[in-house]
Amino acid sequence: MNKEIKGDNELSKSFWYVFGGFSLIIIIIVAMGFFIFSKKDKKVVEEKKHGGNVTLNYSSNVKGLSIINALPTTDALGAVSDLDGQYFDFSIKVDLDKAKNVEYEISAKKIIKDSTISDEDIRIYLEKEESGTYTKILAPSNFKATNKESAIGTPKGNMVLTKVKKNKSSVENYRLRMWLSENSLMQNGNYSVEIDVVGKAK
């Protein structure tokens, strides 16, 4: 029985030795960590919140423009044609909350499944309403897709039509026109685009 008590005492002493050593190591690590941390320069992290919305509005049941069985057209005629299906009106609404300004990009997204005309044969023209009259924002241009996403976020493959920076809330009206180039050898082709808008508040 004395042997059992002696064995238990030895086990108890071993446990306390291990426990004490482990505790000492933990205390040393914590003390070193505190010492190192106290020597570092303190940094203040300021969280900045921005607020602003950019909204695309249009009155038709599609958010773009399609030309069907298109015939070659001069830029002079395409830029002024008011026939149904020759243009697409839309507006961009900017609401500033806490942001100082908002940047947005308007782009055209090609609908591949609905397009048989080559990009080089398509003419894209963008106007903006100023005092009741539409004025040129983008001169007649061939469709040219971007090869990477823009800094603001316009997706790769879209054509950026214009980039705008606003420092106050506003609503701006735009008109998109599209036609088949007069130099095209294709007859009766189709082409469709959708309007996209992306914005970033700062």
PDB file of C-alpha atoms in Angstrom:
ATOM      1  CA  MET A   1       0.000   0.000   0.000  1.00  0.00           C
ATOM      2  CA  ASN A   2       2.916   2.336   0.710  1.00  0.00           C
ATOM      3  CA  LYS A   3       4.234   1.613  -2.738  1.00  0.00           C
ATOM      4  CA  GLU A   4       0.891   2.669  -4.245  1.00  0.00           C
ATOM      5  CA  ILE A   5       0.872   5.940  -2.274  1.00  0.00           C
ATOM      6  CA  LYS A   6       4.455   6.605  -3.259  1.00  0.00           C
ATOM      7  CA  GLY A   7       3.635   5.947  -6.916  1.00  0.00           C
ATOM      8  CA  ASP A   8       0.656   8.281  -6.768  1.00  0.00           C
ATOM      9  CA  ASN A   9       2.817  10.993  -5.203  1.00  0.00           C
ATOM     10  CA  GLU A  10       5.398  10.616  -7.933  1.00  0.00           C
ATOM     11  CA  LEU A  11       2.708  10.897 -10.630  1.00  0.00           C
ATOM     12  CA  SER A  12       1.238  13.954  -8.917  1.00  0.00           C
ATOM     13  CA  LYS A  13       4.648  15.614  -8.694  1.00  0.00           C
ATOM     14  CA  SER A  14       5.335  14.840 -12.392  1.00  0.00           C
ATOM     15  CA  PHE A  15       2.003  16.370 -13.399  1.00  0.00           C
ATOM     16  CA  TRP A  16       2.689  19.579 -11.486  1.00  0.00           C
ATOM     17  CA  TYR A  17       6.211  19.814 -12.916  1.00  0.00           C
ATOM     18  CA  VAL A  18       4.836  19.466 -16.482  1.00  0.00           C
ATOM     19  CA  PHE A  19       1.975  21.851 -15.795  1.00  0.00           C
ATOM     20  CA  GLY A  20       4.289  24.413 -14.218  1.00  0.00           C
ATOM     21  CA  GLY A  21       6.762  24.217 -17.090  1.00  0.00           C
ATOM     22  CA  PHE A  22       4.020  24.565 -19.695  1.00  0.00           C
ATOM     23  CA  SER A  23       2.526  27.567 -17.854  1.00  0.00           C
ATOM     24  CA  LEU A  24       5.929  29.220 -17.661  1.00  0.00           C
ATOM     25  CA  ILE A  25       6.412  28.832 -21.439  1.00  0.00           C
ATOM     26  CA  ILE A  26       2.988  30.370 -22.119  1.00  0.00           C
ATOM     27  CA  ILE A  27       3.751  33.334 -19.831  1.00  0.00           C
ATOM     28  CA  ILE A  28       7.083  33.934 -21.569  1.00  0.00           C
ATOM     29  CA  ILE A  29       5.463  33.835 -25.050  1.00  0.00           C
ATOM     30  CA  VAL A  30       2.696  36.239 -24.015  1.00  0.00           C
ATOM     31  CA  ALA A  31       5.193  38.625 -22.420  1.00  0.00           C
ATOM     32  CA  MET A  32       7.397  38.617 -25.526  1.00  0.00           C
ATOM     33  CA  GLY A  33       4.390  39.186 -27.761  1.00  0.00           C
ATOM     34  CA  PHE A  34       3.232  42.118 -25.657  1.00  0.00           C
ATOM     35  CA  PHE A  35       6.723  43.612 -25.689  1.00  0.00           C
ATOM     36  CA  ILE A  36       7.041  43.314 -29.479  1.00  0.00           C
ATOM     37  CA  PHE A  37       3.541  44.690 -30.097  1.00  0.00           C
ATOM     38  CA  SER A  38       4.142  47.683 -27.795  1.00  0.00           C
ATOM     39  CA  LYS A  39       7.201  48.652 -29.856  1.00  0.00           C
ATOM     40  CA  LYS A  40       5.245  48.852 -33.153  1.00  0.00           C
ATOM     41  CA  ASP A  41       3.850  52.123 -34.442  1.00  0.00           C
ATOM     42  CA  LYS A  42       0.141  52.370 -33.918  1.00  0.00           C
ATOM     43  CA  LYS A  43      -1.995  52.722 -37.057  1.00  0.00           C
ATOM     44  CA  VAL A  44      -5.425  54.281 -37.295  1.00  0.00           C
ATOM     45  CA  VAL A  45      -7.668  52.662 -39.923  1.00  0.00           C
ATOM     46  CA  GLU A  46     -10.389  54.961 -41.167  1.00  0.00           C
ATOM     47  CA  GLU A  47     -13.350  53.357 -42.924  1.00  0.00           C
ATOM     48  CA  LYS A  48     -14.761  55.521 -45.679  1.00  0.00           C
ATOM     49  CA  LYS A  49     -18.274  54.855 -46.887  1.00  0.00           C
ATOM     50  CA  HIS A  50     -19.464  55.997 -50.281  1.00  0.00           C
ATOM     51  CA  GLY A  51     -23.042  56.293 -51.483  1.00  0.00           C
ATOM     52  CA  GLY A  52     -24.374  56.694 -54.998  1.00  0.00           C
ATOM     53  CA  ASN A  53     -26.597  54.949 -57.523  1.00  0.00           C
ATOM     54  CA  VAL A  54     -26.609  54.872 -61.313  1.00  0.00           C
ATOM     55  CA  THR A  55     -29.822  53.661 -62.960  1.00  0.00           C
ATOM     56  CA  LEU A  56     -30.573  52.874 -66.602  1.00  0.00           C
ATOM     57  CA  ASN A  57     -34.145  53.671 -67.675  1.00  0.00           C
ATOM     58  CA  TYR A  58     -35.868  52.941 -70.993  1.00  0.00           C
ATOM     59  CA  SER A  59     -39.473  52.846 -72.135  1.00  0.00           C
ATOM     60  CA  SER A  60     -39.474  49.919 -74.590  1.00  0.00           C
ATOM     61  CA  ASN A  61     -39.663  46.225 -73.713  1.00  0.00           C
ATOM     62  CA  VAL A  62     -36.021  45.704 -74.733  1.00  0.00           C
ATOM     63  CA  LYS A  63     -32.951  47.586 -73.551  1.00  0.00           C
ATOM     64  CA  GLY A  64     -31.213  47.954 -76.864  1.00  0.00           C
ATOM     65  CA  LEU A  65     -31.477  48.245 -80.616  1.00  0.00           C
ATOM     66  CA  SER A  66     -31.782  45.748 -83.450  1.00  0.00           C
ATOM     67  CA  ILE A  67     -31.562  46.299 -87.188  1.00  0.00           C
ATOM     68  CA  ILE A  68     -33.273  43.660 -89.309  1.00  0.00           C
ATOM     69  CA  ASN A  69     -32.662  43.079 -93.014  1.00  0.00           C
ATOM     70  CA  ALA A  70     -30.463  46.165 -92.991  1.00  0.00           C
ATOM     71  CA  LEU A  71     -29.391  47.888 -96.185  1.00  0.00           C
ATOM     72  CA  PRO A  72     -26.168  49.945 -96.545  1.00  0.00           C
ATOM     73  CA  THR A  73     -26.712  53.513 -95.320  1.00  0.00           C
ATOM     74  CA  THR A  74     -24.535  56.622 -95.361  1.00  0.00           C
ATOM     75  CA  ASP A  75     -23.427  58.167 -92.073  1.00  0.00           C
ATOM     76  CA  ALA A  76     -25.215  61.391 -92.999  1.00  0.00           C
ATOM     77  CA  LEU A  77     -28.551  59.574 -93.329  1.00  0.00           C
ATOM     78  CA  GLY A  78     -28.060  57.127 -90.443  1.00  0.00           C
ATOM     79  CA  ALA A  79     -27.278  59.947 -88.026  1.00  0.00           C
ATOM     80  CA  VAL A  80     -30.622  61.686 -88.577  1.00  0.00           C
ATOM     81  CA  SER A  81     -33.105  58.932 -89.459  1.00  0.00           C
ATOM     82  CA  ASP A  82     -36.174  59.032 -87.235  1.00  0.00           C
ATOM     83  CA  LEU A  83     -37.859  55.912 -88.581  1.00  0.00           C
ATOM     84  CA  ASP A  84     -39.115  53.368 -86.037  1.00  0.00           C
ATOM     85  CA  GLY A  85     -36.415  50.879 -85.135  1.00  0.00           C
ATOM     86  CA  GLN A  86     -33.607  53.187 -86.239  1.00  0.00           C
ATOM     87  CA  TYR A  87     -32.843  54.577 -82.782  1.00  0.00           C
ATOM     88  CA  PHE A  88     -33.142  53.735 -79.085  1.00  0.00           C
ATOM     89  CA  ASP A  89     -33.834  56.335 -76.376  1.00  0.00           C
ATOM     90  CA  PHE A  90     -32.792  55.810 -72.773  1.00  0.00           C
ATOM     91  CA  SER A  91     -31.854  57.829 -69.702  1.00  0.00           C
ATOM     92  CA  ILE A  92     -29.252  57.556 -66.968  1.00  0.00           C
ATOM     93  CA  LYS A  93     -30.274  58.656 -63.471  1.00  0.00           C
ATOM     94  CA  VAL A  94     -27.541  59.479 -60.933  1.00  0.00           C
ATOM     95  CA  ASP A  95     -28.405  59.718 -57.234  1.00  0.00           C
ATOM     96  CA  LEU A  96     -25.621  60.968 -54.982  1.00  0.00           C
ATOM     97  CA  ASP A  97     -25.915  60.217 -51.290  1.00  0.00           C
ATOM     98  CA  LYS A  98     -22.633  60.309 -49.364  1.00  0.00           C
ATOM     99  CA  ALA A  99     -20.338  60.160 -52.375  1.00  0.00           C
ATOM    100  CA  LYS A 100     -18.641  63.277 -53.748  1.00  0.00           C
ATOM    101  CA  ASN A 101     -19.040  62.123 -57.327  1.00  0.00           C
ATOM    102  CA  VAL A 102     -19.988  59.191 -59.534  1.00  0.00           C
ATOM    103  CA  GLU A 103     -18.301  57.968 -62.696  1.00  0.00           C
ATOM    104  CA  TYR A 104     -20.242  55.811 -65.126  1.00  0.00           C
ATOM    105  CA  GLU A 105     -19.693  54.224 -68.512  1.00  0.00           C
ATOM    106  CA  ILE A 106     -22.310  53.525 -71.146  1.00  0.00           C
ATOM    107  CA  SER A 107     -21.497  50.558 -73.344  1.00  0.00           C
ATOM    108  CA  ALA A 108     -23.068  48.462 -76.079  1.00  0.00           C
ATOM    109  CA  LYS A 109     -23.170  44.685 -75.721  1.00  0.00           C
ATOM    110  CA  LYS A 110     -23.390  42.706 -78.956  1.00  0.00           C
ATOM    111  CA  ILE A 111     -26.071  39.987 -78.974  1.00  0.00           C
ATOM    112  CA  ILE A 112     -24.113  37.382 -80.886  1.00  0.00           C
ATOM    113  CA  LYS A 113     -26.981  34.975 -81.586  1.00  0.00           C
ATOM    114  CA  ASP A 114     -28.973  37.752 -83.274  1.00  0.00           C
ATOM    115  CA  SER A 115     -26.123  39.250 -85.313  1.00  0.00           C
ATOM    116  CA  THR A 116     -25.069  38.172 -88.804  1.00  0.00           C
ATOM    117  CA  ILE A 117     -23.328  41.399 -89.816  1.00  0.00           C
ATOM    118  CA  SER A 118     -19.598  41.731 -89.086  1.00  0.00           C
ATOM    119  CA  ASP A 119     -18.539  44.313 -86.492  1.00  0.00           C
ATOM    120  CA  GLU A 120     -16.549  46.217 -89.132  1.00  0.00           C
ATOM    121  CA  ASP A 121     -19.729  46.824 -91.123  1.00  0.00           C
ATOM    122  CA  ILE A 122     -21.761  48.243 -88.238  1.00  0.00           C
ATOM    123  CA  ARG A 123     -21.963  51.950 -87.445  1.00  0.00           C
ATOM    124  CA  ILE A 124     -22.746  53.041 -83.879  1.00  0.00           C
ATOM    125  CA  TYR A 125     -23.706  56.621 -83.026  1.00  0.00           C
ATOM    126  CA  LEU A 126     -24.553  58.089 -79.597  1.00  0.00           C
ATOM    127  CA  GLU A 127     -26.252  61.413 -78.865  1.00  0.00           C
ATOM    128  CA  LYS A 128     -27.161  63.257 -75.664  1.00  0.00           C
ATOM    129  CA  GLU A 129     -30.070  65.618 -75.162  1.00  0.00           C
ATOM    130  CA  GLU A 130     -29.054  69.206 -74.433  1.00  0.00           C
ATOM    131  CA  SER A 131     -31.774  71.845 -74.067  1.00  0.00           C
ATOM    132  CA  GLY A 132     -34.245  69.752 -76.043  1.00  0.00           C
ATOM    133  CA  THR A 133     -31.838  68.932 -78.888  1.00  0.00           C
ATOM    134  CA  TYR A 134     -29.757  65.787 -79.323  1.00  0.00           C
ATOM    135  CA  THR A 135     -26.075  66.457 -79.890  1.00  0.00           C
ATOM    136  CA  LYS A 136     -23.198  64.145 -80.815  1.00  0.00           C
ATOM    137  CA  ILE A 137     -21.390  62.305 -78.025  1.00  0.00           C
ATOM    138  CA  LEU A 138     -19.827  59.508 -80.066  1.00  0.00           C
ATOM    139  CA  ALA A 139     -19.265  60.071 -83.783  1.00  0.00           C
ATOM    140  CA  PRO A 140     -20.363  57.244 -86.128  1.00  0.00           C
ATOM    141  CA  SER A 141     -17.943  54.401 -85.398  1.00  0.00           C
ATOM    142  CA  ASN A 142     -17.530  50.720 -86.156  1.00  0.00           C
ATOM    143  CA  PHE A 143     -18.383  48.367 -83.327  1.00  0.00           C
ATOM    144  CA  LYS A 144     -15.169  47.729 -81.407  1.00  0.00           C
ATOM    145  CA  ALA A 145     -15.251  45.366 -78.442  1.00  0.00           C
ATOM    146  CA  THR A 146     -12.927  45.902 -75.486  1.00  0.00           C
ATOM    147  CA  ASN A 147     -10.324  43.198 -74.879  1.00  0.00           C
ATOM    148  CA  LYS A 148     -10.531  43.474 -71.074  1.00  0.00           C
ATOM    149  CA  GLU A 149     -12.787  44.753 -68.327  1.00  0.00           C
ATOM    150  CA  SER A 150     -12.511  48.520 -67.820  1.00  0.00           C
ATOM    151  CA  ALA A 151     -11.386  50.158 -64.585  1.00  0.00           C
ATOM    152  CA  ILE A 152     -14.993  51.061 -63.764  1.00  0.00           C
ATOM    153  CA  GLY A 153     -16.298  47.598 -64.594  1.00  0.00           C
ATOM    154  CA  THR A 154     -17.571  47.535 -68.181  1.00  0.00           C
ATOM    155  CA  PRO A 155     -17.337  43.843 -69.173  1.00  0.00           C
ATOM    156  CA  LYS A 156     -14.830  42.559 -71.698  1.00  0.00           C
ATOM    157  CA  GLY A 157     -16.440  42.336 -75.145  1.00  0.00           C
ATOM    158  CA  ASN A 158     -18.615  45.428 -74.785  1.00  0.00           C
ATOM    159  CA  MET A 159     -17.976  48.632 -76.704  1.00  0.00           C
ATOM    160  CA  VAL A 160     -17.586  51.670 -74.423  1.00  0.00           C
ATOM    161  CA  LEU A 161     -19.640  54.507 -75.911  1.00  0.00           C
ATOM    162  CA  THR A 162     -18.906  57.233 -73.373  1.00  0.00           C
ATOM    163  CA  LYS A 163     -17.560  57.821 -69.870  1.00  0.00           C
ATOM    164  CA  VAL A 164     -19.195  60.438 -67.636  1.00  0.00           C
ATOM    165  CA  LYS A 165     -18.312  61.956 -64.259  1.00  0.00           C
ATOM    166  CA  LYS A 166     -21.053  63.638 -62.208  1.00  0.00           C
ATOM    167  CA  ASN A 167     -20.705  65.566 -58.958  1.00  0.00           C
ATOM    168  CA  LYS A 168     -24.437  66.027 -58.375  1.00  0.00           C
ATOM    169  CA  SER A 169     -27.646  64.070 -58.848  1.00  0.00           C
ATOM    170  CA  SER A 170     -29.076  64.294 -62.351  1.00  0.00           C
ATOM    171  CA  VAL A 171     -31.020  62.623 -65.140  1.00  0.00           C
ATOM    172  CA  GLU A 172     -29.530  62.630 -68.631  1.00  0.00           C
ATOM    173  CA  ASN A 173     -31.228  61.481 -71.833  1.00  0.00           C
ATOM    174  CA  TYR A 174     -29.389  59.641 -74.604  1.00  0.00           C
ATOM    175  CA  ARG A 175     -30.197  58.345 -78.067  1.00  0.00           C
ATOM    176  CA  LEU A 176     -28.425  55.405 -79.680  1.00  0.00           C
ATOM    177  CA  ARG A 177     -28.439  54.961 -83.457  1.00  0.00           C
ATOM    178  CA  MET A 178     -27.098  52.046 -85.473  1.00  0.00           C
ATOM    179  CA  TRP A 179     -26.966  51.202 -89.188  1.00  0.00           C
ATOM    180  CA  LEU A 180     -25.176  49.134 -91.805  1.00  0.00           C
ATOM    181  CA  SER A 181     -22.126  50.871 -93.271  1.00  0.00           C
ATOM    182  CA  GLU A 182     -22.451  52.194 -96.798  1.00  0.00           C
ATOM    183  CA  ASN A 183     -19.212  50.323 -97.601  1.00  0.00           C
ATOM    184  CA  SER A 184     -20.625  46.955 -96.596  1.00  0.00           C
ATOM    185  CA  LEU A 185     -21.029  44.306 -99.277  1.00  0.00           C
ATOM    186  CA  MET A 186     -23.646  42.499 -97.188  1.00  0.00           C
ATOM    187  CA  GLN A 187     -27.322  42.876 -97.928  1.00  0.00           C
ATOM    188  CA  ASN A 188     -30.245  42.248 -95.579  1.00  0.00           C
ATOM    189  CA  GLY A 189     -28.160  41.394 -92.510  1.00  0.00           C
ATOM    190  CA  ASN A 190     -29.132  41.615 -88.848  1.00  0.00           C
ATOM    191  CA  TYR A 191     -27.381  43.081 -85.820  1.00  0.00           C
ATOM    192  CA  SER A 192     -28.461  43.568 -82.197  1.00  0.00           C
ATOM    193  CA  VAL A 193     -26.963  45.330 -79.185  1.00  0.00           C
ATOM    194  CA  GLU A 194     -28.061  45.985 -75.625  1.00  0.00           C
ATOM    195  CA  ILE A 195     -27.141  49.044 -73.588  1.00  0.00           C
ATOM    196  CA  ASP A 196     -25.229  48.477 -70.365  1.00  0.00           C
ATOM    197  CA  VAL A 197     -24.239  51.017 -67.727  1.00  0.00           C
ATOM    198  CA  VAL A 198     -21.801  50.566 -64.840  1.00  0.00           C
ATOM    199  CA  GLY A 199     -20.932  53.173 -62.247  1.00  0.00           C
ATOM    200  CA  LYS A 200     -18.585  53.761 -59.345  1.00  0.00           C
ATOM    201  CA  ALA A 201     -19.110  56.199 -56.491  1.00  0.00           C
ATOM    202  CA  LYS A 202     -16.128  57.997 -54.975  1.00  0.00           C
TER     203      LYS A 202
END
